[in-house]
Amino acid sequence: MTEKKEIRTRFAPSPTGELHIGALRTALSDFLYAKKNNGKFILRIEDTDQNRLVEGAVERFLKMLQWAGVVPDEGVVLDEDGKVSQDGECGPYIQSERLDIYKKYVQKLIDEGKAYYCFCTAERLDEMRKNQQVRKEAPKYDRKCLNLSKEEVEEKLKNGEKCVVRFKIPEGKTVFEDLVYGKIEVENSTVDDQIVLKSDGFPTYHLAVVVDDYLMKISHVFRGAEWISSTPKHILLYKAFGWEKAMPEFAHMPNILGKDGKKKLSKREGSVSVQDFKNQGYPPQAIVNFIALLGWNPKTEQEIFTMDELISQYDIRKVNKSGAVFDIKRLNWISAQHIRKMSIDEIYNQALPFLKEKEFYKSWNTDRETWSDKEKEEYIKKIISVEKDRLEKFDQIGESNQFFFSDPKNISSDDLRWKDSSDEDMKNNLQKAKKVLESISESDWELKNIEEKLLQAAGDKRGDLLFPLRAALTGEKKSPSPFEVAWALGKKESIKRIESVNSAI
Ligand code: GLU
């Protein structure tokens, strides 16, 4: 009986910027697959391109993954104090700390005649490419240095000539089965003799990714579609090292497309980093749900998924080959559904930091010096329960109902008028509404009671009673119902507002 291979997926970002929403999608696929199969999700940092490193990027990546709930089990992780650390038996998990390992494997390829030193200068390579262009040939290294004798190579190395090491692509054809794209076939003659070791002693991505995926016992490689043309090179390296049996399965994730459905989603169209979406007040559950559905269809009616549901249902093999369009309206809808499912306390905790930044909140807060923190919290929670079903993002709290935070201004009789009722009627109706509200005691000040009593008093003339009341309480043409507004404002404030418009008209 063959032993079942442990499922080990990895996310291997280069720390060159912020975590892109497309990268989170790859990480999520890794995470879901590992969790579903009792495997491990590993995070490795690919920093072989030292010129592109961005300070603090690793920590920010990890924080964003943590925010999204896509937390690695092994590799580069955040420790209990939120500091970047490493955990696991296949480390180090940061490529710049593994240079000796790569050199050893490059040497092995050289010793076996599967790789060779190349001393060509940048000028010569430029010249070569230009000539190839003129001859309408695909740009490819012409193997000049493959013909150097052992002695010539040794001499040049002794003289300290600048050099790289190239992998000698063998003859033949490379075929693999991509879990998303299906069978891929490439003639090896079209593949360039890839550099595996750069002149600065760093490996290239191609060498490092193969050595690491092998040594870290990775069973599945999920990554962006831009890497699909690199995979044959990697497969050839696996073969050169004699590691065919340990070859992982590959799945390339189609691009996320911008509005036009053609070009890759770019910054020009708005947010692309996970941090941007967090800053805008999307709950992480919504982002995760939304990106899981990009290009994947569960083939049921279900559209709202918890992480556990995604773990059991998500299937990378069912991801659509064609790129998925990033539809912000869909994200907003999904986000609204997730917010609806949350408790008032949870929304309060998530939304308060956003609210605290708003000018309307700041001045309201300054004016409430006699209120205790508890009173303020209760008031905000009432507003949240009124707005909950209409919220798409946490930062929208209070935004379209600012009358909760300041007195309605300059209400004219026309603002209060229901159809063609007279000023007299309006006044009477406002008086009537006021009386109804006054008749409800503070302890009975519940939404249900307020609604019941007002509807009772309105009889079949709802608009006549409720329209001016709503306008008096809010000063707005559109708002939540007068019952909800009166309930949230409280008895005293509601009556005060009715009185102040009554004396103004
Ligand atoms: N370091 C590569 C990137 O940031 C990862 C590619 C891979 O997963 O193999 O896109």
Short mmCIF file of C-alpha atoms and ligand atoms in Angstrom, two decimals:
data_model
loop_
_atom_site.label_atom_id
_atom_site.label_comp_id
_atom_site.label_asym_id
_atom_site.label_seq_id
_atom_site.Cartn_x
_atom_site.Cartn_y
_atom_site.Cartn_z
CA MET A 1 0.00 0.00 0.00
CA THR A 2 1.43 3.37 -0.90
CA GLU A 3 1.52 5.91 1.88
CA LYS A 4 -0.82 8.84 1.34
CA LYS A 5 1.13 12.00 0.65
CA GLU A 6 0.61 14.75 3.19
CA ILE A 7 -1.08 17.79 1.67
CA ARG A 8 1.22 20.78 1.98
CA THR A 9 0.37 23.98 0.16
CA ARG A 10 2.35 27.16 0.20
CA PHE A 11 1.92 30.83 -0.46
CA ALA A 12 5.20 32.34 -1.58
CA PRO A 13 4.93 36.10 -1.98
CA SER A 14 7.77 38.42 -2.84
CA PRO A 15 7.77 41.28 -0.35
CA THR A 16 7.66 44.00 -2.95
CA GLY A 17 4.54 45.94 -1.95
CA GLU A 18 1.13 45.49 -0.41
CA LEU A 19 -0.83 42.25 -0.45
CA HIS A 20 -2.86 42.35 -3.68
CA ILE A 21 -6.40 41.06 -3.68
CA GLY A 22 -5.35 38.51 -6.34
CA ALA A 23 -2.55 37.27 -4.09
CA LEU A 24 -5.02 36.87 -1.24
CA ARG A 25 -7.11 34.75 -3.58
CA THR A 26 -4.13 32.45 -4.18
CA ALA A 27 -3.36 32.30 -0.46
CA LEU A 28 -7.01 31.53 0.24
CA SER A 29 -6.97 28.65 -2.25
CA ASP A 30 -3.86 27.27 -0.54
CA PHE A 31 -5.44 27.66 2.85
CA LEU A 32 -8.80 26.10 1.92
CA TYR A 33 -7.19 23.16 0.20
CA ALA A 34 -4.85 22.45 3.11
CA LYS A 35 -7.66 22.72 5.67
CA LYS A 36 -9.99 20.51 3.70
CA ASN A 37 -7.37 17.78 3.49
CA ASN A 38 -5.99 17.98 7.00
CA GLY A 39 -2.82 19.37 5.53
CA LYS A 40 -0.56 22.30 6.24
CA PHE A 41 -0.54 25.78 4.74
CA ILE A 42 2.99 27.16 4.59
CA LEU A 43 4.16 30.69 4.04
CA ARG A 44 7.53 31.28 2.41
CA ILE A 45 9.07 34.62 1.56
CA GLU A 46 10.67 34.88 -1.88
CA ASP A 47 13.10 37.75 -1.62
CA THR A 48 15.71 36.75 -4.17
CA ASP A 49 15.22 39.98 -6.07
CA GLN A 50 16.92 42.20 -3.57
CA ASN A 51 16.35 45.39 -5.59
CA ARG A 52 12.59 45.20 -5.26
CA LEU A 53 12.26 44.66 -1.52
CA VAL A 54 9.94 46.96 0.38
CA GLU A 55 10.59 47.67 4.05
CA GLY A 56 7.98 46.20 6.38
CA ALA A 57 6.16 44.36 3.59
CA VAL A 58 6.43 40.90 5.21
CA GLU A 59 4.84 42.08 8.44
CA ARG A 60 2.06 43.83 6.55
CA PHE A 61 1.40 40.72 4.42
CA LEU A 62 1.07 38.61 7.53
CA LYS A 63 -1.19 41.12 9.25
CA MET A 64 -3.49 41.21 6.24
CA LEU A 65 -3.61 37.42 6.08
CA GLN A 66 -4.42 37.34 9.75
CA TRP A 67 -7.17 39.92 9.25
CA ALA A 68 -8.65 37.75 6.50
CA GLY A 69 -8.40 34.61 8.65
CA VAL A 70 -6.02 32.98 6.17
CA VAL A 71 -3.35 32.15 8.71
CA PRO A 72 -0.31 29.98 7.85
CA ASP A 73 0.37 26.87 9.93
CA GLU A 74 4.08 26.84 9.20
CA GLY A 75 6.84 29.00 7.79
CA VAL A 76 6.93 32.74 8.23
CA VAL A 77 4.26 33.56 10.79
CA LEU A 78 3.35 36.19 13.36
CA ASP A 79 4.20 35.22 16.91
CA GLU A 80 1.99 35.94 19.92
CA ASP A 81 3.27 39.51 20.09
CA GLY A 82 2.51 40.12 16.44
CA LYS A 83 6.18 39.96 15.42
CA VAL A 84 7.41 38.21 12.29
CA SER A 85 8.97 34.88 13.17
CA GLN A 86 9.52 31.43 11.68
CA ASP A 87 8.03 28.15 12.72
CA GLY A 88 8.52 24.67 11.29
CA GLU A 89 11.01 21.96 10.49
CA CYS A 90 11.82 22.88 6.90
CA GLY A 91 13.23 26.33 7.56
CA PRO A 92 14.56 28.82 7.09
CA TYR A 93 11.48 29.94 5.17
CA ILE A 94 12.97 33.18 3.87
CA GLN A 95 14.92 32.63 0.68
CA SER A 96 17.69 35.13 1.41
CA GLU A 97 18.54 32.95 4.42
CA ARG A 98 18.94 29.86 2.23
CA LEU A 99 21.68 30.96 -0.17
CA ASP A 100 24.08 28.14 0.76
CA ILE A 101 21.38 25.57 0.07
CA TYR A 102 20.79 26.93 -3.44
CA LYS A 103 24.52 27.11 -4.20
CA LYS A 104 24.88 23.45 -3.28
CA TYR A 105 22.13 22.45 -5.70
CA VAL A 106 23.45 24.68 -8.47
CA GLN A 107 26.86 23.07 -8.03
CA LYS A 108 25.25 19.65 -8.34
CA LEU A 109 23.73 20.65 -11.69
CA ILE A 110 27.09 22.01 -12.88
CA ASP A 111 28.93 18.85 -11.79
CA GLU A 112 26.47 16.71 -13.67
CA GLY A 113 26.74 18.83 -16.83
CA LYS A 114 23.15 20.04 -16.49
CA ALA A 115 24.06 23.67 -15.93
CA TYR A 116 26.93 25.86 -17.13
CA TYR A 117 28.68 29.12 -16.38
CA CYS A 118 27.91 32.01 -18.69
CA PHE A 119 30.26 34.98 -18.87
CA CYS A 120 28.44 36.92 -21.56
CA THR A 121 28.22 40.62 -20.88
CA ALA A 122 24.98 42.58 -20.93
CA GLU A 123 26.17 44.28 -24.13
CA ARG A 124 26.76 40.99 -25.90
CA LEU A 125 23.34 39.68 -24.84
CA ASP A 126 21.72 42.87 -26.10
CA GLU A 127 23.47 42.55 -29.42
CA MET A 128 22.47 38.90 -29.67
CA ARG A 129 18.80 39.72 -29.00
CA LYS A 130 18.79 42.51 -31.56
CA ASN A 131 20.14 40.17 -34.20
CA GLN A 132 17.55 37.57 -33.27
CA GLN A 133 14.86 40.18 -33.66
CA VAL A 134 16.11 41.10 -37.11
CA ARG A 135 16.04 37.43 -38.06
CA LYS A 136 12.54 37.23 -36.50
CA GLU A 137 13.67 34.54 -34.08
CA ALA A 138 12.38 34.17 -30.52
CA PRO A 139 14.86 35.70 -28.06
CA LYS A 140 16.90 32.92 -26.56
CA TYR A 141 20.41 32.53 -25.23
CA ASP A 142 22.61 31.20 -28.07
CA ARG A 143 24.67 28.95 -25.79
CA LYS A 144 27.96 30.60 -26.64
CA CYS A 145 29.36 29.80 -23.18
CA LEU A 146 28.29 26.17 -23.38
CA ASN A 147 31.19 25.69 -25.76
CA LEU A 148 33.83 26.94 -23.34
CA SER A 149 36.32 24.27 -22.29
CA LYS A 150 36.70 23.30 -18.66
CA GLU A 151 40.05 25.08 -18.58
CA GLU A 152 38.64 28.27 -20.08
CA VAL A 153 35.89 28.30 -17.46
CA GLU A 154 38.34 27.73 -14.64
CA GLU A 155 40.59 30.47 -15.92
CA LYS A 156 37.74 32.96 -16.10
CA LEU A 157 36.49 32.01 -12.65
CA LYS A 158 40.02 32.41 -11.27
CA ASN A 159 40.22 35.86 -12.80
CA GLY A 160 36.98 36.77 -11.04
CA GLU A 161 35.06 37.41 -14.28
CA LYS A 162 31.44 38.25 -13.67
CA CYS A 163 29.24 35.27 -14.47
CA VAL A 164 25.88 33.60 -14.04
CA VAL A 165 24.91 29.94 -14.13
CA ARG A 166 22.45 28.75 -16.75
CA PHE A 167 20.35 25.61 -16.75
CA LYS A 168 20.85 23.62 -19.93
CA ILE A 169 17.33 22.93 -21.13
CA PRO A 170 17.30 19.33 -22.41
CA GLU A 171 15.76 18.31 -25.70
CA GLY A 172 12.22 16.99 -25.91
CA LYS A 173 8.80 18.06 -24.87
CA THR A 174 7.37 18.94 -21.46
CA VAL A 175 3.82 18.04 -20.62
CA PHE A 176 1.89 18.63 -17.45
CA GLU A 177 -1.67 18.64 -16.25
CA ASP A 178 -2.69 21.92 -14.67
CA LEU A 179 -5.60 21.58 -12.24
CA VAL A 180 -7.26 24.66 -13.72
CA TYR A 181 -5.97 24.92 -17.29
CA GLY A 182 -5.76 21.22 -18.10
CA LYS A 183 -3.04 19.67 -20.23
CA ILE A 184 -0.17 21.98 -21.15
CA GLU A 185 2.49 20.97 -23.66
CA VAL A 186 5.66 22.83 -24.46
CA GLU A 187 8.46 22.05 -26.90
CA ASN A 188 11.67 22.37 -24.91
CA SER A 189 13.36 23.98 -27.89
CA THR A 190 11.22 27.08 -27.24
CA VAL A 191 12.49 27.39 -23.67
CA ASP A 192 15.46 29.63 -22.92
CA ASP A 193 18.47 28.32 -20.98
CA GLN A 194 17.29 29.84 -17.78
CA ILE A 195 19.66 31.59 -15.40
CA VAL A 196 19.61 29.72 -12.10
CA LEU A 197 22.32 31.61 -10.22
CA LYS A 198 22.79 35.34 -10.67
CA SER A 199 26.10 37.19 -10.57
CA ASP A 200 25.28 38.49 -7.09
CA GLY A 201 25.24 34.91 -5.75
CA PHE A 202 21.46 34.89 -5.41
CA PRO A 203 19.48 32.17 -7.11
CA THR A 204 16.77 33.14 -9.54
CA TYR A 205 13.16 32.56 -8.69
CA HIS A 206 13.07 29.45 -10.90
CA LEU A 207 15.83 27.63 -9.07
CA ALA A 208 14.81 28.72 -5.60
CA VAL A 209 11.14 27.85 -6.06
CA VAL A 210 11.95 24.30 -7.17
CA VAL A 211 14.55 23.63 -4.47
CA ASP A 212 12.28 25.04 -1.77
CA ASP A 213 9.09 23.36 -2.89
CA TYR A 214 11.01 20.09 -2.92
CA LEU A 215 12.75 20.52 0.44
CA MET A 216 9.59 21.85 2.04
CA LYS A 217 7.69 18.81 0.74
CA ILE A 218 5.08 20.90 -1.03
CA SER A 219 2.35 18.76 -2.57
CA HIS A 220 0.38 21.49 -4.40
CA VAL A 221 1.54 24.69 -6.00
CA PHE A 222 -1.21 27.26 -6.56
CA ARG A 223 -0.13 30.55 -8.05
CA GLY A 224 -1.08 33.31 -10.46
CA ALA A 225 -1.55 32.57 -14.16
CA GLU A 226 1.45 34.74 -15.00
CA TRP A 227 3.66 31.87 -13.85
CA ILE A 228 2.21 29.25 -16.17
CA SER A 229 4.94 29.67 -18.76
CA SER A 230 7.57 29.17 -16.04
CA THR A 231 6.20 25.83 -14.93
CA PRO A 232 7.83 23.77 -17.75
CA LYS A 233 11.21 25.17 -16.65
CA HIS A 234 10.45 24.08 -13.11
CA ILE A 235 9.40 20.62 -14.23
CA LEU A 236 12.63 20.26 -16.16
CA LEU A 237 14.56 21.23 -13.03
CA TYR A 238 12.68 18.63 -10.97
CA LYS A 239 13.71 16.07 -13.55
CA ALA A 240 17.31 17.28 -13.65
CA PHE A 241 17.53 16.81 -9.89
CA GLY A 242 15.86 13.41 -10.09
CA TRP A 243 12.87 14.56 -8.06
CA GLU A 244 10.06 13.54 -10.43
CA LYS A 245 8.34 11.46 -7.77
CA ALA A 246 8.10 14.46 -5.47
CA MET A 247 6.75 16.77 -8.16
CA PRO A 248 3.84 18.81 -6.83
CA GLU A 249 0.57 19.31 -8.65
CA PHE A 250 0.12 22.71 -10.23
CA ALA A 251 -2.87 25.00 -10.43
CA HIS A 252 -2.61 28.44 -11.95
CA MET A 253 -5.21 30.98 -10.94
CA PRO A 254 -6.66 33.09 -13.76
CA ASN A 255 -6.25 36.83 -13.48
CA ILE A 256 -8.76 39.07 -11.81
CA LEU A 257 -9.94 41.44 -14.52
CA GLY A 258 -10.96 45.08 -14.39
CA LYS A 259 -14.36 46.40 -15.43
CA ASP A 260 -13.76 45.99 -19.15
CA GLY A 261 -13.32 42.23 -18.63
CA LYS A 262 -10.08 42.30 -20.62
CA LYS A 263 -7.26 43.92 -18.73
CA LYS A 264 -5.96 42.81 -15.35
CA LEU A 265 -7.45 44.70 -12.42
CA SER A 266 -5.19 47.67 -11.85
CA LYS A 267 -4.82 50.51 -9.39
CA ARG A 268 -6.28 52.91 -11.91
CA GLU A 269 -9.69 51.34 -11.35
CA GLY A 270 -9.55 51.74 -7.60
CA SER A 271 -8.59 49.50 -4.77
CA VAL A 272 -6.38 46.51 -5.37
CA SER A 273 -4.65 45.87 -2.08
CA VAL A 274 -6.29 44.03 0.77
CA GLN A 275 -5.35 46.94 3.02
CA ASP A 276 -7.41 49.29 0.81
CA PHE A 277 -10.49 47.14 1.27
CA LYS A 278 -9.93 46.91 5.00
CA ASN A 279 -9.55 50.69 5.18
CA GLN A 280 -12.84 51.12 3.38
CA GLY A 281 -14.66 49.15 6.04
CA TYR A 282 -15.35 45.82 4.36
CA PRO A 283 -15.58 42.94 6.80
CA PRO A 284 -12.93 40.27 6.16
CA GLN A 285 -15.60 37.57 5.81
CA ALA A 286 -17.03 39.50 2.85
CA ILE A 287 -13.68 39.87 1.11
CA VAL A 288 -12.94 36.17 1.54
CA ASN A 289 -16.40 35.15 0.32
CA PHE A 290 -16.15 37.49 -2.66
CA ILE A 291 -12.72 36.37 -3.83
CA ALA A 292 -13.59 32.71 -3.40
CA LEU A 293 -16.45 33.26 -5.84
CA LEU A 294 -14.22 34.94 -8.42
CA GLY A 295 -14.13 32.33 -11.11
CA TRP A 296 -15.54 29.58 -8.91
CA ASN A 297 -19.15 28.59 -8.96
CA PRO A 298 -20.48 26.23 -6.30
CA LYS A 299 -23.23 25.17 -8.76
CA THR A 300 -25.91 25.79 -6.14
CA GLU A 301 -27.97 28.82 -5.20
CA GLN A 302 -25.69 29.57 -2.28
CA GLU A 303 -23.77 32.82 -2.50
CA ILE A 304 -22.95 33.60 1.10
CA PHE A 305 -20.30 31.36 2.62
CA THR A 306 -18.58 31.16 5.96
CA MET A 307 -14.94 30.11 6.01
CA ASP A 308 -15.96 26.62 7.18
CA GLU A 309 -18.40 26.29 4.30
CA LEU A 310 -15.69 27.34 1.88
CA ILE A 311 -13.31 24.79 3.37
CA SER A 312 -15.76 22.00 2.69
CA GLN A 313 -17.06 23.19 -0.70
CA TYR A 314 -14.35 25.16 -2.52
CA ASP A 315 -12.75 23.18 -5.31
CA ILE A 316 -9.83 24.61 -7.23
CA ARG A 317 -10.44 22.16 -10.07
CA LYS A 318 -13.72 23.95 -10.74
CA VAL A 319 -12.14 27.38 -11.06
CA ASN A 320 -12.93 28.86 -14.44
CA LYS A 321 -10.04 29.26 -16.86
CA SER A 322 -11.14 32.63 -18.14
CA GLY A 323 -10.37 35.57 -15.89
CA ALA A 324 -13.02 36.75 -13.45
CA VAL A 325 -14.25 40.32 -13.55
CA PHE A 326 -13.97 42.24 -10.32
CA ASP A 327 -17.51 43.48 -9.75
CA ILE A 328 -17.63 45.95 -6.90
CA LYS A 329 -21.45 45.86 -6.80
CA ARG A 330 -21.30 42.17 -6.07
CA LEU A 331 -18.73 42.73 -3.36
CA ASN A 332 -20.99 45.36 -1.78
CA TRP A 333 -23.95 43.02 -1.89
CA ILE A 334 -21.99 40.15 -0.35
CA SER A 335 -20.63 42.50 2.26
CA ALA A 336 -24.13 43.69 3.17
CA GLN A 337 -25.25 40.08 3.64
CA HIS A 338 -22.38 39.39 6.01
CA ILE A 339 -23.01 42.53 8.04
CA ARG A 340 -26.66 41.56 8.37
CA LYS A 341 -25.66 38.31 9.98
CA MET A 342 -23.52 40.02 12.61
CA SER A 343 -24.60 40.95 16.11
CA ILE A 344 -25.00 44.63 17.01
CA ASP A 345 -22.04 44.32 19.38
CA GLU A 346 -19.82 42.95 16.64
CA ILE A 347 -20.77 45.70 14.21
CA TYR A 348 -20.25 48.28 16.94
CA ASN A 349 -16.73 47.05 17.65
CA GLN A 350 -15.82 47.00 13.97
CA ALA A 351 -17.50 50.27 13.06
CA LEU A 352 -16.51 52.49 15.97
CA PRO A 353 -12.96 53.18 14.72
CA PHE A 354 -14.43 54.38 11.40
CA LEU A 355 -17.07 56.48 13.10
CA LYS A 356 -14.49 58.13 15.35
CA GLU A 357 -12.78 59.55 12.28
CA LYS A 358 -15.92 61.32 11.01
CA GLU A 359 -16.34 65.05 11.61
CA PHE A 360 -20.06 64.69 12.36
CA TYR A 361 -19.26 62.16 15.06
CA LYS A 362 -16.45 64.24 16.54
CA SER A 363 -18.63 67.31 17.05
CA TRP A 364 -21.51 65.19 18.37
CA ASN A 365 -19.12 63.58 20.82
CA THR A 366 -17.75 66.94 21.99
CA ASP A 367 -21.28 68.19 22.62
CA ARG A 368 -22.11 65.13 24.74
CA GLU A 369 -19.85 65.91 27.64
CA THR A 370 -22.59 65.11 30.13
CA TRP A 371 -23.16 61.65 28.66
CA SER A 372 -21.43 58.64 30.09
CA ASP A 373 -19.52 56.29 27.76
CA LYS A 374 -22.23 53.72 28.33
CA GLU A 375 -24.95 56.14 27.21
CA LYS A 376 -23.01 57.00 24.09
CA GLU A 377 -22.44 53.33 23.33
CA GLU A 378 -26.13 52.55 23.73
CA TYR A 379 -27.09 55.40 21.43
CA ILE A 380 -24.65 54.32 18.70
CA LYS A 381 -25.87 50.75 19.01
CA LYS A 382 -29.43 51.92 18.43
CA ILE A 383 -28.33 53.73 15.29
CA ILE A 384 -26.57 50.56 14.19
CA SER A 385 -29.67 48.47 14.65
CA VAL A 386 -31.67 50.99 12.59
CA GLU A 387 -29.07 51.03 9.82
CA LYS A 388 -27.88 47.42 9.97
CA ASP A 389 -29.91 46.06 7.06
CA ARG A 390 -28.81 48.86 4.75
CA LEU A 391 -25.07 48.78 5.48
CA GLU A 392 -22.54 47.60 2.94
CA LYS A 393 -19.44 48.66 4.84
CA PHE A 394 -18.57 49.58 8.39
CA ASP A 395 -17.53 53.06 7.41
CA GLN A 396 -21.09 53.89 6.33
CA ILE A 397 -22.43 54.01 9.89
CA GLY A 398 -24.22 57.31 10.39
CA GLU A 399 -23.05 58.60 7.03
CA SER A 400 -26.45 58.92 5.38
CA ASN A 401 -28.36 59.64 8.59
CA GLN A 402 -26.38 62.48 10.06
CA PHE A 403 -29.49 63.86 11.74
CA PHE A 404 -28.69 61.35 14.47
CA PHE A 405 -25.63 63.41 15.26
CA SER A 406 -26.87 66.97 14.85
CA ASP A 407 -30.16 68.87 14.87
CA PRO A 408 -31.96 69.00 11.54
CA LYS A 409 -31.57 72.47 10.13
CA ASN A 410 -33.91 74.94 8.42
CA ILE A 411 -36.94 72.75 8.02
CA SER A 412 -39.59 74.62 6.04
CA SER A 413 -43.29 73.88 5.99
CA ASP A 414 -42.86 72.49 2.47
CA ASP A 415 -40.39 69.94 3.77
CA LEU A 416 -43.02 68.75 6.19
CA ARG A 417 -45.98 68.80 3.83
CA TRP A 418 -47.70 65.54 2.98
CA LYS A 419 -49.24 65.86 -0.51
CA ASP A 420 -51.43 69.00 -0.51
CA SER A 421 -52.26 69.23 3.19
CA SER A 422 -52.59 72.69 4.67
CA ASP A 423 -50.22 74.24 7.22
CA GLU A 424 -52.97 73.92 9.77
CA ASP A 425 -53.33 70.18 9.14
CA MET A 426 -49.60 69.75 9.43
CA LYS A 427 -49.46 71.53 12.75
CA ASN A 428 -52.32 69.48 14.07
CA ASN A 429 -50.76 66.26 12.95
CA LEU A 430 -47.44 67.13 14.51
CA GLN A 431 -49.24 67.94 17.76
CA LYS A 432 -51.03 64.65 17.55
CA ALA A 433 -47.80 62.76 16.96
CA LYS A 434 -46.17 64.57 19.84
CA LYS A 435 -49.03 63.60 22.14
CA VAL A 436 -48.73 59.96 21.12
CA LEU A 437 -45.02 59.97 21.85
CA GLU A 438 -45.55 61.75 25.15
CA SER A 439 -48.02 59.08 26.18
CA ILE A 440 -45.35 56.38 25.97
CA SER A 441 -43.33 56.16 29.15
CA GLU A 442 -39.53 56.04 29.08
CA SER A 443 -39.61 52.44 30.23
CA ASP A 444 -41.96 51.50 27.39
CA TRP A 445 -39.88 53.34 24.80
CA GLU A 446 -39.55 50.33 22.53
CA LEU A 447 -39.70 50.26 18.77
CA LYS A 448 -42.71 47.96 18.78
CA ASN A 449 -44.72 50.21 21.13
CA ILE A 450 -43.85 53.38 19.25
CA GLU A 451 -44.87 51.85 15.95
CA GLU A 452 -48.08 50.39 17.33
CA LYS A 453 -49.21 53.60 19.01
CA LEU A 454 -48.43 55.84 16.05
CA LEU A 455 -50.13 53.54 13.57
CA GLN A 456 -53.15 53.34 15.79
CA ALA A 457 -53.38 57.13 15.98
CA ALA A 458 -52.89 57.50 12.21
CA GLY A 459 -55.69 55.12 11.29
CA ASP A 460 -56.04 55.10 7.53
CA LYS A 461 -54.33 58.49 7.17
CA ARG A 462 -50.82 57.27 7.67
CA GLY A 463 -49.08 59.78 5.44
CA ASP A 464 -50.78 62.74 7.12
CA LEU A 465 -49.43 61.79 10.52
CA LEU A 466 -46.20 60.03 9.73
CA PHE A 467 -44.73 62.12 6.92
CA PRO A 468 -44.46 65.41 8.84
CA LEU A 469 -43.27 63.53 11.91
CA ARG A 470 -40.50 61.81 9.99
CA ALA A 471 -39.47 65.07 8.32
CA ALA A 472 -39.50 66.90 11.65
CA LEU A 473 -37.31 64.31 13.29
CA THR A 474 -34.82 64.05 10.44
CA GLY A 475 -35.03 67.12 8.21
CA GLU A 476 -34.47 64.71 5.32
CA LYS A 477 -36.51 63.71 2.31
CA LYS A 478 -35.47 60.13 2.79
CA SER A 479 -34.62 58.34 5.98
CA PRO A 480 -35.50 55.27 7.99
CA SER A 481 -39.08 55.13 9.30
CA PRO A 482 -40.27 57.66 11.92
CA PHE A 483 -40.70 54.77 14.39
CA GLU A 484 -37.08 53.73 14.12
CA VAL A 485 -35.81 57.29 14.20
CA ALA A 486 -37.94 58.25 17.23
CA TRP A 487 -36.87 55.08 19.03
CA ALA A 488 -33.17 55.71 18.41
CA LEU A 489 -33.32 59.44 19.20
CA GLY A 490 -35.13 58.76 22.46
CA LYS A 491 -38.27 60.30 23.90
CA LYS A 492 -36.86 63.64 25.01
CA GLU A 493 -34.97 64.39 21.82
CA SER A 494 -37.88 63.37 19.59
CA ILE A 495 -40.29 65.65 21.39
CA LYS A 496 -37.77 68.47 21.38
CA ARG A 497 -37.40 68.17 17.60
CA ILE A 498 -41.16 68.22 17.02
CA GLU A 499 -41.49 71.28 19.20
CA SER A 500 -38.74 73.13 17.43
CA VAL A 501 -40.29 72.70 13.96
CA ASN A 502 -43.72 73.44 15.28
CA SER A 503 -42.59 76.83 16.45
CA ALA A 504 -40.75 77.47 13.17
CA ILE A 505 -43.74 77.02 10.85
N1 GLU B 1 7.21 34.85 -5.54
C1 GLU B 1 6.24 34.64 -6.54
C2 GLU B 1 5.25 35.80 -6.53
O1 GLU B 1 5.34 36.66 -5.67
C3 GLU B 1 5.49 33.37 -6.27
C4 GLU B 1 5.27 32.50 -7.41
C5 GLU B 1 4.96 31.08 -6.96
O2 GLU B 1 4.05 30.94 -6.14
O3 GLU B 1 5.63 30.17 -7.38
O4 GLU B 1 4.38 35.88 -7.35
#
